[in-house]
Amino acid sequence: MAGPDKTHDSALGIIAGGGALPLTVAQSAREAGRAVHIVGVRGAAEEAIEAFPHTWVKLGELGRMLKALNDAACRQLIIAGGVRRPDLANIRLDLGAIANLPAILSLTVGGDNTVLTSVVGFFESKGFEVVGADEIAPGLLAGPGPLGARRPGKRDRADIGIGLRVVASLGALDVGQAAVVAGAYVLAVEAAEGTDRMLARCGELRPWGRSRSRRHSGVLVKCAKPGQDRRVDLPAIGPDTVNAAHAAGLSGIAVAASDVLVIERERLVETADRAGLFVIGVEPEQGA
Amino acid sequence: MAGPDKTHDSALGIIAGGGALPLTVAQSAREAGRAVHIVGVRGAAEEAIEAFPHTWVKLGELGRMLKALNDAACRQLIIAGGVRRPDLANIRLDLGAIANLPAILSLTVGGDNTVLTSVVGFFESKGFEVVGADEIAPGLLAGPGPLGARRPGKRDRADIGIGLRVVASLGALDVGQAAVVAGAYVLAVEAAEGTDRMLARCGELRPWGRSRSRRHSGVLVKCAKPGQDRRVDLPAIGPDTVNAAHAAGLSGIAVAASDVLVIERERLVETADRAGLFVIGVEPEQGA
């Protein structure tokens, strides 16, 4: 394997799932003077990746992925952006994948961490160094304290405390990374459905949030799982998360300061300030 | 307060929320030769309660509830069937309720257990003995072992084990009582949305369950919360739960043997056998 110096001189490979994270990482790397090559997963990655050197692949075309990364002389690799677990059912295997069938099969059982750790292990076995998005762009982490103008009130802080305990107790079981708590009541716990769907559900569950008083209440709490492999799937929030939390009648969002990525921070803060929501980085609970 | 003998001779009051449980309890009591009076909550209780002596009240008409129960000479009381938490927002208070405002206000903060314990405490303070449905009809509890013809396979048993751990770790926080696990992957965790909505979500989340193979997989696991007040809101399953689990592509249901009520057991078993689902009573995990 290449030494660290050579690794960092090489192009950065980005395997891009959905969302803005792959683009944010690519932009950060380019600003740092680094060459990048994005391998976009069709049906997941955004078209905007075409602003960078890129190759489109289908999920499961491991042979094509490896070839694209090697052709672009990438030795260091980031896996960024979600590929929803159900999509794994639509995998079409190419020859490169079939040659690695045991690794692929191991993807079909277990929690998210298990799956993603297998993915990392696969690319490592091919000589790549897999790194986390926050290693390339440390400014992406939420950091401690409020991100915008608003701060949580007393009831919000109580809800945050409960949410942190819920997420910590589940994270130890490799389940979701988020929960919604309003008035000391746990409205929703995230598992496979993802944060956006969980927030939509909360909006439906609590018509009283708006009919009774116009005051929003309740908090989305989002953390990393204890022992989460930071190289894949660090939890993230973005402007859309703020909009969804607002639509669900919540008063704010609390994230684990050193474990949650903030996508498009500037626009997120604007969105939160306009909607009157707080967004704050907090210290997570230790796992149960 | 009346002594136990006199209590058991008196009519059984049943405050009826939604579902078949209040009717099942009323039927059991009548078969045991006991007079009953059902106080049905409008918008929640089923019309079929009219087969028994009954009074309709709106949620929050505590004065009317107390009067109906006293008029029917009920000293012992069961609170059965769900009143969905969001409905609490639509409470109309009558004079009897306004006289008890602190008790009512205490209903608007905290988890389910907190809320329901307040309800029990309120009726106890009025001299009623509040008992659990399983005390009147012990045959309602699931009991250990399979209820129908099918039994869980090896993968199902592994999924059951994971589900029990998830539910136990959350129950300590007064959150949901159910989770769905498929292939060692936690698909969904129940909080305020209820089991039916959680199952519907699972069906949407996993198209692969049916597209890839026709074999159903995954288990709904349902338990009581640790320290749950057994006099209110013991978790329950019924034929509809089996249908919903089947529609979600699951292979079966596991419930805590001594803590989960089975509504319409005969029809539930028929439904499960026809659909090829197992339903089994198991020993729950100790809370985290």
Coordinates of N, CA, C and O in Angstrom, one line a residue, chain A residues 84-86 88-89 108-112 155 162 165-166 169-170 173-175 182-193 197 201 204-208 211-212 288, chain B residues 84-86 88-89 108-112 155 162 165-166 169-170 173-175 182-193 197 201 204-208 211-212 288:
Chain A
R84 N -30.1 3.8 0.2 CA -31.1 3.2 1.0 C -31.1 1.7 1.0 O -31.0 1.1 0.0
R85 N -31.1 1.2 2.2 CA -31.0 -0.3 2.3 C -31.9 -1.1 1.4 O -31.5 -2.0 0.8
P86 N -33.2 -0.7 1.2 CA -34.0 -1.5 0.3 C -33.4 -1.5 -1.1 O -33.7 -2.4 -1.9
L88 N -30.6 -2.1 -2.0 CA -29.7 -3.3 -2.1 C -30.4 -4.4 -2.8 O -29.7 -5.3 -3.4
A89 N -31.7 -4.5 -2.7 CA -32.4 -5.6 -3.4 C -32.3 -5.5 -4.9 O -32.5 -6.5 -5.6
T108 N -26.3 -8.6 3.1 CA -27.7 -8.8 3.2 C -28.2 -9.2 4.6 O -29.4 -9.3 4.8
V109 N -27.3 -9.3 5.5 CA -27.8 -9.6 6.9 C -27.1 -8.6 7.8 O -26.0 -8.2 7.7
G110 N -27.9 -8.2 8.8 CA -27.3 -7.4 9.9 C -27.7 -5.9 9.8 O -28.4 -5.5 8.9
G111 N -27.4 -5.2 10.8 CA -27.7 -3.8 10.9 C -26.9 -2.9 10.0 O -26.0 -3.5 9.3
D112 N -27.1 -1.6 9.9 CA -26.4 -0.8 9.0 C -24.9 -0.8 9.2 O -24.2 -0.8 8.3
R155 N -37.9 23.7 28.4 CA -38.6 22.4 28.0 C -37.9 21.8 26.9 O -37.8 20.5 26.8
I162 N -34.0 13.7 27.1 CA -34.7 12.4 26.9 C -34.3 11.8 25.5 O -34.0 10.6 25.4
R165 N -31.0 10.1 25.6 CA -31.0 8.8 26.3 C -31.6 7.7 25.4 O -31.2 6.6 25.3
V166 N -32.7 8.1 24.6 CA -33.3 7.1 23.7 C -32.4 6.7 22.6 O -32.2 5.5 22.4
S169 N -29.6 4.5 24.0 CA -29.9 3.1 24.3 C -30.2 2.2 23.1 O -29.9 1.0 23.1
L170 N -30.6 2.9 22.0 CA -30.8 2.1 20.8 C -29.5 1.9 20.0 O -29.3 0.9 19.3
L173 N -27.6 -1.1 20.0 CA -28.2 -2.2 19.3 C -28.1 -2.0 17.8 O -28.8 -2.7 17.0
D174 N -27.3 -1.1 17.3 CA -27.2 -0.8 15.9 C -28.5 -0.5 15.2 O -28.8 -0.9 14.1
V175 N -29.3 0.3 15.9 CA -30.6 0.8 15.4 C -30.4 2.2 15.0 O -29.3 2.7 14.9
A182 N -41.3 15.5 22.3 CA -42.1 16.7 22.5 C -42.8 16.7 23.9 O -43.6 15.7 24.1
G183 N -42.5 17.6 24.7 CA -43.2 17.6 26.0 C -42.9 16.4 26.8 O -43.8 15.8 27.4
A184 N -41.7 15.9 26.8 CA -41.2 14.8 27.5 C -41.9 13.5 27.0 O -41.7 12.4 27.6
Y185 N -42.5 13.5 25.8 CA -43.1 12.4 25.2 C -42.4 12.0 24.0 O -42.1 12.8 23.1
V186 N -42.0 10.7 23.9 CA -41.2 10.3 22.7 C -42.2 10.0 21.6 O -42.9 9.0 21.6
L187 N -42.2 10.9 20.6 CA -43.1 10.8 19.5 C -42.7 9.8 18.5 O -43.5 9.1 17.9
A188 N -41.4 9.7 18.2 CA -40.9 8.8 17.2 C -39.5 8.4 17.4 O -38.7 9.1 17.9
V189 N -39.2 7.2 17.0 CA -37.8 6.7 17.0 C -37.5 6.2 15.6 O -38.3 5.5 15.0
E190 N -36.3 6.6 15.1 CA -35.9 6.2 13.8 C -35.3 4.8 13.7 O -34.4 4.5 14.5
A191 N -35.7 4.0 12.8 CA -35.0 2.8 12.5 C -34.6 2.8 11.0 O -33.9 3.7 10.6
A192 N -35.3 2.0 10.2 CA -34.8 1.9 8.8 C -35.4 3.0 7.9 O -35.0 3.2 6.8
E193 N -36.4 3.7 8.4 CA -37.2 4.6 7.5 C -36.4 5.9 7.2 O -36.8 6.6 6.2
R197 N -38.7 10.6 6.8 CA -40.0 9.9 7.0 C -40.4 10.0 8.4 O -41.6 10.0 8.7
R201 N -43.9 11.6 9.8 CA -44.9 10.9 10.7 C -45.2 11.8 11.9 O -46.4 11.8 12.3
E204 N -47.9 14.3 11.2 CA -49.2 13.7 11.2 C -49.7 13.3 12.5 O -50.9 13.4 12.8
L205 N -48.8 12.9 13.4 CA -49.2 12.4 14.7 C -49.7 13.5 15.6 O -50.3 13.2 16.6
R206 N -49.3 14.7 15.4 CA -49.5 15.8 16.4 C -50.2 17.0 15.8 O -49.6 18.1 15.8
P207 N -51.4 16.8 15.3 CA -52.1 18.0 14.9 C -52.2 19.1 15.9 O -52.3 20.3 15.7
W208 N -52.2 18.6 17.2 CA -52.4 19.5 18.3 C -51.3 20.5 18.4 O -51.4 21.6 18.9
S211 N -52.9 23.2 16.1 CA -54.2 23.6 16.3 C -54.5 24.3 17.6 O -55.2 25.3 17.7
R212 N -53.8 23.8 18.6 CA -54.0 24.3 20.0 C -53.4 25.6 20.2 O -53.9 26.6 20.8
A288 N -26.1 3.0 26.6 CA -26.6 2.2 27.7 C -25.9 0.9 27.8 O -25.4 0.4 26.8
Chain B
R84 N -56.2 7.4 21.6 CA -54.9 7.9 21.1 C -54.6 9.2 21.7 O -55.4 10.1 21.8
R85 N -53.3 9.3 22.0 CA -52.8 10.5 22.7 C -53.2 11.8 22.0 O -53.6 12.7 22.7
P86 N -53.1 11.9 20.7 CA -53.5 13.2 20.1 C -54.9 13.6 20.4 O -55.2 14.7 20.4
L88 N -56.3 13.6 23.1 CA -56.3 14.3 24.3 C -56.4 15.9 24.0 O -56.9 16.6 24.9
A89 N -56.0 16.2 22.9 CA -56.0 17.7 22.5 C -57.5 18.1 22.3 O -57.8 19.3 22.4
T108 N -51.0 16.2 30.3 CA -50.5 16.7 29.1 C -49.0 16.6 29.0 O -48.4 17.1 28.0
V109 N -48.3 16.1 30.0 CA -46.8 16.0 29.9 C -46.4 14.6 30.3 O -47.0 14.0 31.2
G110 N -45.4 14.1 29.6 CA -44.8 12.9 30.0 C -45.2 11.7 29.1 O -46.0 11.9 28.1
G111 N -44.6 10.6 29.3 CA -44.8 9.4 28.5 C -46.2 8.8 28.8 O -46.9 9.2 29.7
D112 N -46.5 7.7 28.0 CA -47.8 7.1 28.2 C -48.0 6.6 29.6 O -49.1 6.7 30.2
R155 N -33.9 -18.4 11.9 CA -33.7 -16.9 11.6 C -34.7 -16.1 12.4 O -34.5 -15.0 12.9
I162 N -33.4 -10.2 19.0 CA -33.0 -8.8 18.8 C -34.1 -7.9 19.1 O -33.9 -6.9 19.8
R165 N -34.5 -7.3 22.8 CA -33.5 -6.4 23.3 C -33.9 -5.0 23.0 O -33.7 -4.1 23.9
V166 N -34.3 -4.7 21.8 CA -34.7 -3.4 21.4 C -35.8 -2.8 22.3 O -35.7 -1.7 22.9
S169 N -34.8 -2.2 25.9 CA -33.9 -1.0 26.2 C -34.8 0.3 26.1 O -34.5 1.2 26.7
L170 N -35.8 0.3 25.2 CA -36.7 1.4 25.1 C -37.7 1.5 26.2 O -38.1 2.6 26.6
L173 N -37.3 3.6 29.1 CA -37.5 5.1 28.9 C -39.0 5.4 28.6 O -39.3 6.5 28.1
D174 N -39.9 4.5 28.9 CA -41.3 4.8 28.7 C -41.6 5.1 27.2 O -42.4 6.0 26.9
V175 N -41.0 4.4 26.3 CA -41.3 4.6 24.9 C -42.1 3.4 24.5 O -42.7 2.7 25.3
A182 N -36.1 -7.9 10.8 CA -36.1 -8.8 9.7 C -34.6 -9.1 9.3 O -33.9 -8.1 8.9
G183 N -34.2 -10.3 9.3 CA -32.8 -10.6 8.9 C -31.8 -9.9 9.8 O -30.8 -9.4 9.3
A184 N -32.1 -9.8 11.1 CA -31.2 -9.2 12.1 C -31.1 -7.7 11.9 O -30.3 -7.0 12.5
Y185 N -32.0 -7.1 11.1 CA -32.0 -5.7 10.8 C -33.3 -5.1 11.4 O -34.4 -5.6 11.2
V186 N -33.1 -4.1 12.3 CA -34.3 -3.5 12.9 C -34.9 -2.5 11.9 O -34.5 -1.5 11.6
L187 N -36.1 -3.0 11.4 CA -36.8 -2.2 10.4 C -37.5 -1.0 11.0 O -37.6 0.1 10.5
A188 N -38.1 -1.2 12.2 CA -39.0 -0.2 12.8 C -39.1 -0.3 14.3 O -39.0 -1.4 14.8
V189 N -39.2 0.8 14.9 CA -39.4 0.9 16.4 C -40.6 1.7 16.6 O -40.8 2.8 16.0
E190 N -41.5 1.2 17.4 CA -42.8 1.9 17.7 C -42.6 3.0 18.8 O -42.0 2.7 19.8
A191 N -43.1 4.1 18.5 CA -43.2 5.2 19.6 C -44.7 5.6 19.7 O -45.5 4.7 20.0
A192 N -45.0 6.8 19.3 CA -46.4 7.3 19.5 C -47.3 6.8 18.4 O -48.5 6.9 18.5
E193 N -46.8 6.3 17.3 CA -47.7 6.0 16.1 C -48.5 4.8 16.2 O -49.5 4.7 15.5
R197 N -49.6 1.4 12.4 CA -48.9 2.4 11.5 C -47.4 1.9 11.3 O -46.8 2.1 10.3
R201 N -45.6 1.0 7.7 CA -44.4 1.5 7.3 C -43.4 0.4 6.8 O -42.7 0.6 5.9
E204 N -44.0 -0.8 3.4 CA -43.5 0.2 2.4 C -41.9 0.1 2.3 O -41.4 0.3 1.2
L205 N -41.3 -0.1 3.4 CA -39.9 -0.1 3.5 C -39.2 -1.3 2.8 O -38.0 -1.2 2.5
R206 N -39.9 -2.3 2.6 CA -39.2 -3.5 2.2 C -40.0 -4.2 1.0 O -40.4 -5.3 1.2
P207 N -40.0 -3.6 -0.1 CA -40.5 -4.2 -1.3 C -39.8 -5.6 -1.6 O -40.4 -6.5 -2.2
W208 N -38.6 -5.6 -1.2 CA -37.8 -6.9 -1.5 C -38.4 -8.1 -0.9 O -38.2 -9.2 -1.3
S211 N -40.7 -9.1 -3.6 CA -40.3 -9.2 -5.1 C -39.2 -10.2 -5.3 O -39.2 -10.9 -6.3
R212 N -38.4 -10.4 -4.3 CA -37.2 -11.2 -4.5 C -37.6 -12.7 -4.3 O -37.2 -13.6 -5.1
A288 N -33.0 -2.8 30.1 CA -31.6 -2.4 30.2 C -31.4 -1.5 31.3 O -32.3 -0.8 31.8

